[in-house]
PDB file of N, CA and C in Angstrom:
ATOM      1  N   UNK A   1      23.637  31.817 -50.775  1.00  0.00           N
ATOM      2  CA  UNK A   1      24.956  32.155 -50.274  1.00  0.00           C
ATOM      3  C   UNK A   1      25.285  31.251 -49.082  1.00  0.00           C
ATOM      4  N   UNK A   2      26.534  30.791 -48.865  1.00  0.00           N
ATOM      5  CA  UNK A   2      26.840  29.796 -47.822  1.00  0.00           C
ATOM      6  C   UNK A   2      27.261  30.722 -46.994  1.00  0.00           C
ATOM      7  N   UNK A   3      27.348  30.040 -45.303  1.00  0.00           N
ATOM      8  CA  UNK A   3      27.951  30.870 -44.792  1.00  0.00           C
ATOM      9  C   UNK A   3      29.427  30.418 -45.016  1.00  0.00           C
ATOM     10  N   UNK A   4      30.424  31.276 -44.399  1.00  0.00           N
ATOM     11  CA  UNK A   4      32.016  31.034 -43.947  1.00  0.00           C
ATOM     12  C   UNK A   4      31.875  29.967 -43.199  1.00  0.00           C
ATOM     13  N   UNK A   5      32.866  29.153 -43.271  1.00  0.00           N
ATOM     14  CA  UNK A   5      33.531  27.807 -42.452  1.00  0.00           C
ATOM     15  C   UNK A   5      34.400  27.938 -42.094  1.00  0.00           C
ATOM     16  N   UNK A   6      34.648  27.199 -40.688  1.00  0.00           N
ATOM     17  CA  UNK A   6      36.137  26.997 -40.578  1.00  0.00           C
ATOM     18  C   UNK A   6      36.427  25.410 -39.948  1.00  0.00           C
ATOM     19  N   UNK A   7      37.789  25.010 -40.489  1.00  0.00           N
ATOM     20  CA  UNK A   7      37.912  23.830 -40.100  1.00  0.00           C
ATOM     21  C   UNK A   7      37.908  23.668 -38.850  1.00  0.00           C
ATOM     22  N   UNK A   8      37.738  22.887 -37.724  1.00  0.00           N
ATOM     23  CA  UNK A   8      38.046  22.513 -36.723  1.00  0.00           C
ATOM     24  C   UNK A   8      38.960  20.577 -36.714  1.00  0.00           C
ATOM     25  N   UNK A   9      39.462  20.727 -35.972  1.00  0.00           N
ATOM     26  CA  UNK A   9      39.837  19.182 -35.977  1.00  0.00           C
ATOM     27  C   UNK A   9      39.891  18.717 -34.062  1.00  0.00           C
ATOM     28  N   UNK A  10      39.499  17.732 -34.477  1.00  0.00           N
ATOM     29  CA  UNK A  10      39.089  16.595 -32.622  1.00  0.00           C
ATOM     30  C   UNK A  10      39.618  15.447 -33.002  1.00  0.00           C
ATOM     31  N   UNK A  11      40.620  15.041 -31.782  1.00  0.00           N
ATOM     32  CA  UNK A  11      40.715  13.465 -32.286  1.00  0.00           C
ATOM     33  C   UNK A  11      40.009  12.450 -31.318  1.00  0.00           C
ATOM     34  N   UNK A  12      39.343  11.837 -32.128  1.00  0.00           N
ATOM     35  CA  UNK A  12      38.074  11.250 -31.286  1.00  0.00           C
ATOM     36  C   UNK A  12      38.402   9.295 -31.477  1.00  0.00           C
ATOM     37  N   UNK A  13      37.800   8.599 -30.392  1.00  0.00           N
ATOM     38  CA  UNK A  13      38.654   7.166 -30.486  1.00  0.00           C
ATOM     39  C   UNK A  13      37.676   6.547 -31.764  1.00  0.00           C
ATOM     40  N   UNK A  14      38.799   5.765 -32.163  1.00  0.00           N
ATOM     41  CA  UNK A  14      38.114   5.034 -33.079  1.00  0.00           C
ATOM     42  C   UNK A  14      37.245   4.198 -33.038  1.00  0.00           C
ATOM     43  N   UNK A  15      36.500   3.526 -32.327  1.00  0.00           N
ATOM     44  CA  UNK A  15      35.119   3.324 -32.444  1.00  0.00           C
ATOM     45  C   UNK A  15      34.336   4.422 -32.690  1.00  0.00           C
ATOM     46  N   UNK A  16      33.861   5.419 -32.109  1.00  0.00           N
ATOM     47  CA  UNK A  16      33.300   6.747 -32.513  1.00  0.00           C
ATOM     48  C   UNK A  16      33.701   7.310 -33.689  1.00  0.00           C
ATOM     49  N   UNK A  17      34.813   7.807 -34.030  1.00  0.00           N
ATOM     50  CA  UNK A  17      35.352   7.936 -35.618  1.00  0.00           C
ATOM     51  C   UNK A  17      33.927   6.782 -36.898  1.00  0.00           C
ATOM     52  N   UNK A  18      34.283   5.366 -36.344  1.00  0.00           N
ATOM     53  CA  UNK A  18      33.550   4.250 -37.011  1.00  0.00           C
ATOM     54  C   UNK A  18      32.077   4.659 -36.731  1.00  0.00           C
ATOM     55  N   UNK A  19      31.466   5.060 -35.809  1.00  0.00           N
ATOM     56  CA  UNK A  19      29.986   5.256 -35.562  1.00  0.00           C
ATOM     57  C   UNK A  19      29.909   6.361 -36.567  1.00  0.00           C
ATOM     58  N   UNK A  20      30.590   7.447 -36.776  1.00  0.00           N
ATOM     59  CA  UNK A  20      30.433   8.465 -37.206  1.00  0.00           C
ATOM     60  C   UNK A  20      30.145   8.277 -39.223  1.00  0.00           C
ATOM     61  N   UNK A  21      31.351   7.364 -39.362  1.00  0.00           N
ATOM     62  CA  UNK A  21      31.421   6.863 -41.010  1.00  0.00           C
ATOM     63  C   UNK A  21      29.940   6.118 -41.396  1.00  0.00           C
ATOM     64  N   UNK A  22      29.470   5.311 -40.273  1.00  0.00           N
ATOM     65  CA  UNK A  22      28.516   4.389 -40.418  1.00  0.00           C
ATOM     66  C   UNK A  22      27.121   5.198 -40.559  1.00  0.00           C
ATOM     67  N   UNK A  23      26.927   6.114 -39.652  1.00  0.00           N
ATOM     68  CA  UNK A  23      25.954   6.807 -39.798  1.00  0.00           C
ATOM     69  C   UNK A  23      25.791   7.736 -40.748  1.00  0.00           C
ATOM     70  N   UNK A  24      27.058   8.413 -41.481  1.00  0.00           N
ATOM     71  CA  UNK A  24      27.214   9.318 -42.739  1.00  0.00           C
ATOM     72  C   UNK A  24      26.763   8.310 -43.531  1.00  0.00           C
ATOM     73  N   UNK A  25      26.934   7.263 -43.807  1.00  0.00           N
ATOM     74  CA  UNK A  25      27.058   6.485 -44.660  1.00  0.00           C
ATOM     75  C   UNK A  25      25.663   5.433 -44.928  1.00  0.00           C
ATOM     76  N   UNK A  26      24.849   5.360 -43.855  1.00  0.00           N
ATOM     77  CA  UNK A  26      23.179   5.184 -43.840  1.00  0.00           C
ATOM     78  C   UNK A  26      22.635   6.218 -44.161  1.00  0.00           C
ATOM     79  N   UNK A  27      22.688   7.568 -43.914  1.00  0.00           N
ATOM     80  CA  UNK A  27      21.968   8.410 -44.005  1.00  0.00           C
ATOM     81  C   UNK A  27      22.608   9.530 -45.168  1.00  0.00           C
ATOM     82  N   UNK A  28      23.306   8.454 -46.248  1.00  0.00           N
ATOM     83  CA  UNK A  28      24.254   8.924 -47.462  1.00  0.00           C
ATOM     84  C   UNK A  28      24.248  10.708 -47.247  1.00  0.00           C
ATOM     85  N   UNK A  29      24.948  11.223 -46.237  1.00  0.00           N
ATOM     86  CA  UNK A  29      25.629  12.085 -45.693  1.00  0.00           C
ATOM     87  C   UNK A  29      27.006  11.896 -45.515  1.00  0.00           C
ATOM     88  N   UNK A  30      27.814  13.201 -45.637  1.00  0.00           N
ATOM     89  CA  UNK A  30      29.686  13.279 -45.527  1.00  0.00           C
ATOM     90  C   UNK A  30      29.199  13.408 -44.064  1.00  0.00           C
ATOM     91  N   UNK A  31      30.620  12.325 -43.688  1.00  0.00           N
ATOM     92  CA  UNK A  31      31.328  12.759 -42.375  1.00  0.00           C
ATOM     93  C   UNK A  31      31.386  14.331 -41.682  1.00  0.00           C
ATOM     94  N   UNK A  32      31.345  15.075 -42.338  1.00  0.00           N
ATOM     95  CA  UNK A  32      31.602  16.611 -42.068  1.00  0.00           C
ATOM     96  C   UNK A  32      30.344  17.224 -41.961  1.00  0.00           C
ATOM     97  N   UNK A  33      28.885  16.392 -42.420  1.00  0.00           N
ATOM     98  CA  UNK A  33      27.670  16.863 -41.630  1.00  0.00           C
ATOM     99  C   UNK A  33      27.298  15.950 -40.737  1.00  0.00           C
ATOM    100  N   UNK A  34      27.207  15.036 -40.430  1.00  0.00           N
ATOM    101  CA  UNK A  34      26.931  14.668 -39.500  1.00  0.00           C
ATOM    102  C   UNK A  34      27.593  14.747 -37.996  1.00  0.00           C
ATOM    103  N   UNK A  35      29.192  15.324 -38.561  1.00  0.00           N
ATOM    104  CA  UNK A  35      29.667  15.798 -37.267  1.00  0.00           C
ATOM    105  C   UNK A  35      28.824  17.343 -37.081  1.00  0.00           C
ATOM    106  N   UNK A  36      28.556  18.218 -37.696  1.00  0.00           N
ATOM    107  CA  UNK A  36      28.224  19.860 -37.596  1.00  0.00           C
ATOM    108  C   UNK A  36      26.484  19.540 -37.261  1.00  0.00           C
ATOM    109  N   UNK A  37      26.068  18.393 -37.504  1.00  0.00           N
ATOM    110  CA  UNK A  37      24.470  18.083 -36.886  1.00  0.00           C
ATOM    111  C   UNK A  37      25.037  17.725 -34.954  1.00  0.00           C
ATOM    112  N   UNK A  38      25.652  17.186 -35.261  1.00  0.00           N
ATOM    113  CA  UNK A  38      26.117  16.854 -33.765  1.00  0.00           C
ATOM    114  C   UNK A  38      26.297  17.582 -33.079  1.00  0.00           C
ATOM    115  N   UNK A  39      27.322  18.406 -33.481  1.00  0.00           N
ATOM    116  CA  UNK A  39      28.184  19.456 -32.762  1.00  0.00           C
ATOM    117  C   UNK A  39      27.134  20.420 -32.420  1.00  0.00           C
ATOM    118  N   UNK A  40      25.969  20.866 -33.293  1.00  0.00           N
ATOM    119  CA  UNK A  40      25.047  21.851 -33.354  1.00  0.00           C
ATOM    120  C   UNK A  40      24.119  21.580 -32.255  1.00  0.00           C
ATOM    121  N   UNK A  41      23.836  20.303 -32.061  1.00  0.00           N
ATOM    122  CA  UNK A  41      22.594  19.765 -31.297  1.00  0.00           C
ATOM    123  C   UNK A  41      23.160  19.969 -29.582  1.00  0.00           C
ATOM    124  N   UNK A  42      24.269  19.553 -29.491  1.00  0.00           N
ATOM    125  CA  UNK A  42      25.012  19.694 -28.300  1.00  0.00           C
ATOM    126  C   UNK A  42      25.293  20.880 -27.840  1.00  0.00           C
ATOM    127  N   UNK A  43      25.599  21.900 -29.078  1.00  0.00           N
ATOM    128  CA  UNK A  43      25.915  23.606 -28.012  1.00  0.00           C
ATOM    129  C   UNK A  43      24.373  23.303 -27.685  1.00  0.00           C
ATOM    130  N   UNK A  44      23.555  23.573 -28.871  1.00  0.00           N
ATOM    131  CA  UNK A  44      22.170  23.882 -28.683  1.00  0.00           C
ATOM    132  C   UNK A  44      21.325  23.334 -27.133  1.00  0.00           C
ATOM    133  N   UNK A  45      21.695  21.856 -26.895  1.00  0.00           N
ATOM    134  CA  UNK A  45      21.294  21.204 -25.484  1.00  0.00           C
ATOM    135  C   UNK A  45      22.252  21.821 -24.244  1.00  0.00           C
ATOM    136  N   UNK A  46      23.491  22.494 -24.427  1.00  0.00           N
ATOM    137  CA  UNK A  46      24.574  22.587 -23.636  1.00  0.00           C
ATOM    138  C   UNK A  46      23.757  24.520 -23.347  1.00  0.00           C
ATOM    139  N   UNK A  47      23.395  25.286 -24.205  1.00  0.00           N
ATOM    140  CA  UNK A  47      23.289  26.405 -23.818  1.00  0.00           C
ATOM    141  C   UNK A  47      21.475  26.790 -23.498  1.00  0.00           C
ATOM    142  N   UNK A  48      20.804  25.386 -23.918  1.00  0.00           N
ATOM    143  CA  UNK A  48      19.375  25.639 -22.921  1.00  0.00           C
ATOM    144  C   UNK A  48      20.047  25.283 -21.355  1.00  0.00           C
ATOM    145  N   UNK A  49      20.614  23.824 -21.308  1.00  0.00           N
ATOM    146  CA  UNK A  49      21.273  23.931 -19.670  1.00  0.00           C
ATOM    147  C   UNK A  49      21.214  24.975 -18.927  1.00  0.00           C
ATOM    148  N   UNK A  50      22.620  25.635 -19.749  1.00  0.00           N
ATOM    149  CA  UNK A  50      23.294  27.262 -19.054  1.00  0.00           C
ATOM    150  C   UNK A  50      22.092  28.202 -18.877  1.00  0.00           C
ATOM    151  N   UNK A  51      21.262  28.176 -20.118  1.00  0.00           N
ATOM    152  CA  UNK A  51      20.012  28.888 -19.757  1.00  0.00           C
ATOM    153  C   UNK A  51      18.903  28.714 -18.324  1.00  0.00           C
ATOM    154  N   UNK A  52      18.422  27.196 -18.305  1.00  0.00           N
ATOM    155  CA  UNK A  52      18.025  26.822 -17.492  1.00  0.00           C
ATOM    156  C   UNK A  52      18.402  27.007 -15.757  1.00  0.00           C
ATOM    157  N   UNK A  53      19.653  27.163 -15.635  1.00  0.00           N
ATOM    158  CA  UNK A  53      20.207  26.794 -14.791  1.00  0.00           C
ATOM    159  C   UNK A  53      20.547  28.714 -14.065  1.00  0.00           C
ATOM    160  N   UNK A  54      20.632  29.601 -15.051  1.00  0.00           N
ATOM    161  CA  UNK A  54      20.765  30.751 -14.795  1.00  0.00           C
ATOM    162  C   UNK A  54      19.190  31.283 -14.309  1.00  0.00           C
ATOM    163  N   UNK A  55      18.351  30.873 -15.116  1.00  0.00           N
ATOM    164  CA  UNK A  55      16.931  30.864 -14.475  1.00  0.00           C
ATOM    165  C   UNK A  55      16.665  30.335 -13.273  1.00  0.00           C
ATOM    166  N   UNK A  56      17.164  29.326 -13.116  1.00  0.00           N
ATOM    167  CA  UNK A  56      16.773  28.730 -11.381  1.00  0.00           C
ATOM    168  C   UNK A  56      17.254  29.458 -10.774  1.00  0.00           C
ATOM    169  N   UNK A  57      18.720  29.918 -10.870  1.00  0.00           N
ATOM    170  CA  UNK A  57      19.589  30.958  -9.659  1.00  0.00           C
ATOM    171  C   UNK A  57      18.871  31.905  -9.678  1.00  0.00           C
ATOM    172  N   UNK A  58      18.276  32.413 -10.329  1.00  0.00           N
ATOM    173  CA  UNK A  58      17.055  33.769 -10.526  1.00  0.00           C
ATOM    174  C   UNK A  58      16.161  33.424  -9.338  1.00  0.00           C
ATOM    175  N   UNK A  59      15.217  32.329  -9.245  1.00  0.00           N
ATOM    176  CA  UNK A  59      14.584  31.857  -8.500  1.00  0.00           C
ATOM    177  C   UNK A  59      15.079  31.657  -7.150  1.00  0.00           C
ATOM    178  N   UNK A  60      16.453  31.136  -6.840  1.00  0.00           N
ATOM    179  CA  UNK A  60      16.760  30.471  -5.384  1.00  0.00           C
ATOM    180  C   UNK A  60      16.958  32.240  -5.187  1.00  0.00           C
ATOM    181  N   UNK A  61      17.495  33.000  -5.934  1.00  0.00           N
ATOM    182  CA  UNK A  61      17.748  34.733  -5.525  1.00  0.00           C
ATOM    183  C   UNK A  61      16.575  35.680  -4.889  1.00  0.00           C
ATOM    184  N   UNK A  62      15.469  34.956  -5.404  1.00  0.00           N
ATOM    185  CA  UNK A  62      14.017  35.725  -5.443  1.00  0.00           C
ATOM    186  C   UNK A  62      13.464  35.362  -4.355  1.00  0.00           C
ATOM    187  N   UNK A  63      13.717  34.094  -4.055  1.00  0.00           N
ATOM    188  CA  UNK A  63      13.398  33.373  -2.698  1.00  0.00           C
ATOM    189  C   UNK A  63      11.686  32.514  -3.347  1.00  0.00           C
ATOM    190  N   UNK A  64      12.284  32.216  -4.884  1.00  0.00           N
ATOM    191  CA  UNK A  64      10.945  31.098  -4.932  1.00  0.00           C
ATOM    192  C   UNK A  64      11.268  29.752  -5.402  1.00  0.00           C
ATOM    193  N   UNK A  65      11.081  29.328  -3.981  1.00  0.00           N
ATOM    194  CA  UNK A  65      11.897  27.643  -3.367  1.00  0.00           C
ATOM    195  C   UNK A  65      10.574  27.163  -3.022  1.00  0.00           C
ATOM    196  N   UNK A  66      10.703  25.547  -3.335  1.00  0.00           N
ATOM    197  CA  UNK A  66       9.939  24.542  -2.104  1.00  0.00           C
ATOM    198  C   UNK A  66      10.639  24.295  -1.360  1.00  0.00           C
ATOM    199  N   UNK A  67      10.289  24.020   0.402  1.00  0.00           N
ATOM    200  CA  UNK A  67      10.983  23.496   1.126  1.00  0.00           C
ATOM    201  C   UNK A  67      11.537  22.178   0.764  1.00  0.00           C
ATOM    202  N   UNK A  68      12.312  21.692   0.927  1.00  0.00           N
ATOM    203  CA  UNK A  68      13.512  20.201   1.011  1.00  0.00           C
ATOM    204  C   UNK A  68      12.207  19.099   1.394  1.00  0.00           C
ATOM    205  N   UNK A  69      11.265  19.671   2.582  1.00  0.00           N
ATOM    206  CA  UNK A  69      10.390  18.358   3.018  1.00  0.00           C
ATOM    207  C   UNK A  69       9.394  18.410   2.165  1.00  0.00           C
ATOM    208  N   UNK A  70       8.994  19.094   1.835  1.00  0.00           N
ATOM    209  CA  UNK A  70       7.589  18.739   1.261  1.00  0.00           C
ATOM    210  C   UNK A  70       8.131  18.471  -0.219  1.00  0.00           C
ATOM    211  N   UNK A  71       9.504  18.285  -0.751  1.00  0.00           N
ATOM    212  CA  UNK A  71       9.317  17.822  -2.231  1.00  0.00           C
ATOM    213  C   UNK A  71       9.512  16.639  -1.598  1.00  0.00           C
ATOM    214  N   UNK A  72      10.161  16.249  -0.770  1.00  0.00           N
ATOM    215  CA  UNK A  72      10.551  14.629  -0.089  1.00  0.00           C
ATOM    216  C   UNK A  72       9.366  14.006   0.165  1.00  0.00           C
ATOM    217  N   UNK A  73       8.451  14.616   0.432  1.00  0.00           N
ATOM    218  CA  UNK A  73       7.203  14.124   1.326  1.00  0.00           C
ATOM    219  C   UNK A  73       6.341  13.936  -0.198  1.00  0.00           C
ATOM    220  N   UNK A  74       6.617  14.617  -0.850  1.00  0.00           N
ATOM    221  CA  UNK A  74       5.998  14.526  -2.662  1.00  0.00           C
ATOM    222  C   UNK A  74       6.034  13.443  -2.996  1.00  0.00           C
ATOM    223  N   UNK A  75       7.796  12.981  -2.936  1.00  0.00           N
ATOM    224  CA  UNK A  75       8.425  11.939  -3.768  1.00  0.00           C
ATOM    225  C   UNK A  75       7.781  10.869  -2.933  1.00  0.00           C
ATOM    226  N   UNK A  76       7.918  10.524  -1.889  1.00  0.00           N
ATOM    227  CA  UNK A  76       7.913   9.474  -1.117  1.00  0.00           C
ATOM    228  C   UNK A  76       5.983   9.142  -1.548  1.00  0.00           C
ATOM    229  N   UNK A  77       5.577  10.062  -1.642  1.00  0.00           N
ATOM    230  CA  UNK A  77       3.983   9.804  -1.669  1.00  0.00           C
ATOM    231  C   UNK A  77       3.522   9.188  -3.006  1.00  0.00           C
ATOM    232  N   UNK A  78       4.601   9.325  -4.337  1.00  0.00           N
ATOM    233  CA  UNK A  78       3.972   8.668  -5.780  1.00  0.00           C
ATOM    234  C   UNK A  78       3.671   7.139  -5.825  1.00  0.00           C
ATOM    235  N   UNK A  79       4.661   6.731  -5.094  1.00  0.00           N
ATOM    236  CA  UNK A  79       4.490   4.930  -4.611  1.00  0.00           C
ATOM    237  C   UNK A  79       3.169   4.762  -3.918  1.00  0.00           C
ATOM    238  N   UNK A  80       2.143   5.904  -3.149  1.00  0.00           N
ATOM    239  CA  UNK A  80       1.758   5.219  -2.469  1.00  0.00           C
ATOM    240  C   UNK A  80      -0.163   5.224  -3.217  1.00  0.00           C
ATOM    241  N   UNK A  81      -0.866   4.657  -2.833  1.00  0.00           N
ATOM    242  CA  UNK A  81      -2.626   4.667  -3.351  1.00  0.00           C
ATOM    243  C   UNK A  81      -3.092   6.584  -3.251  1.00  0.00           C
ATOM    244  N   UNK A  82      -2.677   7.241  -2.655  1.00  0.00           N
ATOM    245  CA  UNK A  82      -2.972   8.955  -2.586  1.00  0.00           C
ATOM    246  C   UNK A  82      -1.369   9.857  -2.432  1.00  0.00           C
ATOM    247  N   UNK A  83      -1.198  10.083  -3.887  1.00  0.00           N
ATOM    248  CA  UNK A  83      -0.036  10.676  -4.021  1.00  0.00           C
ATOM    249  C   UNK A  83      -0.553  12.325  -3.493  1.00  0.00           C
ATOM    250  N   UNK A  84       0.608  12.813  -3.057  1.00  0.00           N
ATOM    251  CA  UNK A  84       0.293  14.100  -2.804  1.00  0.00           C
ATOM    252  C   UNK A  84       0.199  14.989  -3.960  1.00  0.00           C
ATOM    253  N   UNK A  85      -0.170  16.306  -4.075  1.00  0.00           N
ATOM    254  CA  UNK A  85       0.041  16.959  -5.265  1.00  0.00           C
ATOM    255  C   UNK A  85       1.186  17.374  -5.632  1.00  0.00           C
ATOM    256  N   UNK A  86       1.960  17.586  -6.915  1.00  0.00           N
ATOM    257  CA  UNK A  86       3.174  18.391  -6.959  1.00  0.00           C
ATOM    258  C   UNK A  86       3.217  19.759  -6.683  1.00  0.00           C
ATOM    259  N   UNK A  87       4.013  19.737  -5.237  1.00  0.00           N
ATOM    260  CA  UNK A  87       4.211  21.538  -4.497  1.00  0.00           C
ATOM    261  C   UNK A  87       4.564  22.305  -5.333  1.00  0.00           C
ATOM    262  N   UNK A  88       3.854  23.338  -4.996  1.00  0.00           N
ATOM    263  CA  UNK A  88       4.383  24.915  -5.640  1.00  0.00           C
ATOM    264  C   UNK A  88       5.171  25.791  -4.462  1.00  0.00           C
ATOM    265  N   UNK A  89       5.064  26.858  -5.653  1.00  0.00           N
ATOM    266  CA  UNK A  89       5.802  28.062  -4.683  1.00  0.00           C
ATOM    267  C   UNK A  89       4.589  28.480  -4.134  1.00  0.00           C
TER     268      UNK A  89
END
C-alpha cells in the first residue's frame, strides 16, 4: 500500500532545477524522488538540529556548562606538543 501524496511545488533557479535532472538521470531516478530523498534528508538533519539544540538549553538550564576559559585554554593547547584534555562538566 502507498502512502497518500501531496503535490508540493518550489521554484528553484535553474542551475539547481539542472543539478536535480542530472542526478535523476545518473541514478535513472524521476525528478520527483530525488527531490522527496532531499527534502527527507533535510527535515531529517533540520529536526536532529532542533533536537540538539533543545538538549543543550536543557543543559545551560541545569547549570552543566564549561567555563568560556578553560574550553579557550583547550583550544589554544591542540597546536601545542601537550594538549590539554577535553574539559568536562
Amino acid at each position: 500500500m502507498t502512502a497518500p501524496t501531496k503535490a508540493l511545488t518550489a521554484h528553484v533557479p535553474l542551475d539547481l532545477a539542472d543539478q536535480v535532472d542530472a542526478l535523476a538521470s545518473r541514478q535513472k531516478r524521476s525528478r520527483e524522488w530525488v527531490i522527496e530523498q532531499a527534502l527527507a534528508a533535510w527535515i531529517e538533519r533540520e529536526e536532529e538540529w532542533h533536537r540538539m539544540t533543545l538538549e543543550g538549553l536543557a543543559d545551560v538550564d541545569a547549570g552543566r556548562t564549561i567555563d568560556h576559559e578553560r574550553v579557550k585554554a583547550w583550544a589554544a593547547s591542540l597546536s601545542t606538543d601537550n594538549p590539554l584534555p577535553l574539559p568536562t562538566v
